[in-house]
Amino acid sequence: MSPATKSSRKPARTAQSKPQGDWQTLRREWRATWKVIVGMLAVLWTVELVDLYALGGRLDAYSVRPRELDGLLGILTHPFLHGGLPHLISNSAGILVLGTLVAARSRWAWLWVSLAGTLLGGLGMWLLGASGSVHIGASGVVFAYFGYLLFAGWFERRFASMLLSALVLLVYGTMIFGVLPGQVGVSWEGHLFGFFAGVIMARVLAKRADH
């Protein structure tokens, strides 16, 4: 009887190749990112439409009112309220682009930057806003995204991050004028403190990534 011989044929590979696997992972990540941003926009639009057409704008009572105790709650609620559809459309555009870029880098970063922009931006308006004024809108959060993206490259010192920061500066650099005081009808205090919140989170998250 002849001795048994091993076949030289290799078993068929059933796993996907690495490039295909990477592409599938990238697609899953982008789908998850879009769900986050679309979900955020859906909440903002639902709140504003209900407020406009069902409540007659009564939710605006939950705005930031500087140095009034009743206005403290607005620090938490002001990003969900807007002064009409044009105001909401403007902020939605910023969230759609800048918010997506933040969430695409890290959804945890998006969460922390959003929270920091809400709290620090709201606090800035409450402390520095003109007496008797009211402040609403998600622009402070948008400026937090802007500040984070602008300084992430500086703090992380990675080529991809620095390239993204440079592109954001090139395309959105004029946003920085939104933090300047004296603009009528503009909550520059929220923009300024929201921007600072984004810069702070860029620093904090870069340090966490190093450890």
mmCIF file of N, CA and C in Angstrom, residues 60-61 75 96 98 118 127 133 148 153 161 186 194:
data_model
loop_
_atom_site.group_PDB
_atom_site.id
_atom_site.type_symbol
_atom_site.label_atom_id
_atom_site.label_comp_id
_atom_site.label_asym_id
_atom_site.label_seq_id
_atom_site.Cartn_x
_atom_site.Cartn_y
_atom_site.Cartn_z
ATOM 1 N N ASP A 60 -39.077 79.697 24.124
ATOM 2 C CA ASP A 60 -37.988 80.674 24.212
ATOM 3 C C ASP A 60 -37.846 81.254 25.615
ATOM 4 N N ALA A 61 -38.818 80.984 26.467
ATOM 5 C CA ALA A 61 -38.702 81.395 27.868
ATOM 6 C C ALA A 61 -37.551 80.673 28.566
ATOM 7 N N ILE A 75 -28.674 77.814 30.295
ATOM 8 C CA ILE A 75 -27.326 77.323 29.991
ATOM 9 C C ILE A 75 -27.398 75.911 29.414
ATOM 10 N N LEU A 96 -23.827 70.431 10.344
ATOM 11 C CA LEU A 96 -23.720 69.409 9.308
ATOM 12 C C LEU A 96 -22.279 69.231 8.843
ATOM 13 N N LEU A 98 -19.134 71.013 10.254
ATOM 14 C CA LEU A 98 -18.134 70.958 11.322
ATOM 15 C C LEU A 98 -18.434 69.841 12.317
ATOM 16 N N THR A 118 -21.850 73.716 24.941
ATOM 17 C CA THR A 118 -23.131 74.076 25.552
ATOM 18 C C THR A 118 -22.928 74.756 26.898
ATOM 19 N N LEU A 127 -22.887 85.257 32.063
ATOM 20 C CA LEU A 127 -22.012 86.170 32.803
ATOM 21 C C LEU A 127 -21.822 87.512 32.102
ATOM 22 N N SER A 133 -31.216 91.066 27.960
ATOM 23 C CA SER A 133 -31.177 90.349 26.682
ATOM 24 C C SER A 133 -31.510 88.877 26.889
ATOM 25 N N TYR A 148 -12.259 73.353 18.207
ATOM 26 C CA TYR A 148 -11.657 72.023 18.351
ATOM 27 C C TYR A 148 -10.908 71.620 17.085
ATOM 28 N N GLY A 153 -4.977 69.833 15.355
ATOM 29 C CA GLY A 153 -3.699 69.587 14.696
ATOM 30 C C GLY A 153 -2.525 70.126 15.485
ATOM 31 N N SER A 161 -4.167 65.353 11.318
ATOM 32 C CA SER A 161 -4.845 66.356 12.138
ATOM 33 C C SER A 161 -4.445 67.767 11.725
ATOM 34 N N VAL A 186 -26.101 89.567 17.802
ATOM 35 C CA VAL A 186 -25.262 88.363 17.762
ATOM 36 C C VAL A 186 -24.766 88.052 19.170
ATOM 37 N N GLY A 194 -17.806 79.422 23.496
ATOM 38 C CA GLY A 194 -17.905 78.150 22.790
ATOM 39 C C GLY A 194 -16.606 77.812 22.080
#
